[in-house]
XYZ file of C-alpha atoms in Angstrom:
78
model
C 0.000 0.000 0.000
C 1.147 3.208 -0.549
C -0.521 7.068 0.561
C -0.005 9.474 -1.609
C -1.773 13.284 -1.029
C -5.797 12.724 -0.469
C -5.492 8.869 -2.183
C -4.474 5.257 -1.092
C -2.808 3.039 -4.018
C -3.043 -0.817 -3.801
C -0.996 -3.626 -6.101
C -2.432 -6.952 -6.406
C -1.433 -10.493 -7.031
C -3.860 -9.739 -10.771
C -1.704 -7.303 -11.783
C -4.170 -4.655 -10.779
C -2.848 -1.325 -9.021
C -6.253 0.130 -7.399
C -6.726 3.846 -6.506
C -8.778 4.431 -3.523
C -9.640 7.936 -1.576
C -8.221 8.183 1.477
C -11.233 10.539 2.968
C -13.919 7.511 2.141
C -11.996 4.335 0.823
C -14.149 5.026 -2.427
C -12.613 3.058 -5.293
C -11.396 5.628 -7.896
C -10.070 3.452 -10.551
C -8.273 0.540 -11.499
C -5.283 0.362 -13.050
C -4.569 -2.123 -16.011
C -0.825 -3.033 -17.628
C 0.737 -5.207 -15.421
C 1.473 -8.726 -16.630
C 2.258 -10.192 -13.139
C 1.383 -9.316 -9.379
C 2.291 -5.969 -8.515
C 5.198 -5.842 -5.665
C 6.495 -2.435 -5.213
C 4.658 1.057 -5.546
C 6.107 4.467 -5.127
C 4.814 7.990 -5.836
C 5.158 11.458 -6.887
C 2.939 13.936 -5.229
C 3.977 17.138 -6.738
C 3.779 15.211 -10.495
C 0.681 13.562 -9.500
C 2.214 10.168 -10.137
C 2.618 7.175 -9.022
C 5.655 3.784 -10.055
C 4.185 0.074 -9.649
C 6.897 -2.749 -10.224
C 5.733 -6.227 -11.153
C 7.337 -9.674 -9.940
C 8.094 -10.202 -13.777
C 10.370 -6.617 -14.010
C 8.189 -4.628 -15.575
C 7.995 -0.896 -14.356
C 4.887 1.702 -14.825
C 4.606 5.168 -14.257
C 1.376 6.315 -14.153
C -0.830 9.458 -13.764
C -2.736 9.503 -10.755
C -4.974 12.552 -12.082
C -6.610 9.903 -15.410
C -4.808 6.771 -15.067
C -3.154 6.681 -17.634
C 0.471 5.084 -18.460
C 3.078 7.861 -18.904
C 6.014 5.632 -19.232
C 6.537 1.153 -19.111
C 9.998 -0.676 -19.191
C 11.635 -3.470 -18.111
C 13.851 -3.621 -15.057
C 15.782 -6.245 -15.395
C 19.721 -7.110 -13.803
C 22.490 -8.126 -16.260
């Protein structure tokens, strides 16, 4: 889990990272492009976005304002 400003971010074992508000625990949205189960979130308050890592490597950067994927790669040691 990760707080970040006025919302709560989730990842899940689907691959799911879930936005909730932190006021209400409303659901906001889900977040879709993960492969594998989400293990590491991080986040960018001023930018309004967020990091999820997936067990597989993969990296998003997303923005928390329409969920949308800013930037994907693969993190992955040589």
């Amino acid at each position: 889990m990760l707080l970040a400003g006025e919302h709560i971010f989730s990842g899940g074992a689907d691959g799911q990272v879930r936005q909730h508000q932190l006021e209400n625990h409303a659901l906001v949205r889900t977040l879709s492009g993960h492969a594998d189960r989400v293990i590491a979130l991080a986040a960018d308050p001023p930018r309004r976005q967020i990091a999820s890592g997936a067990f597989n490597g993969e990296v998003c950067v997303w923005n928390w304002a329409d969920g949308k994927i800013v930037a994907s790669f693969l993190a992955m040691p040589k």
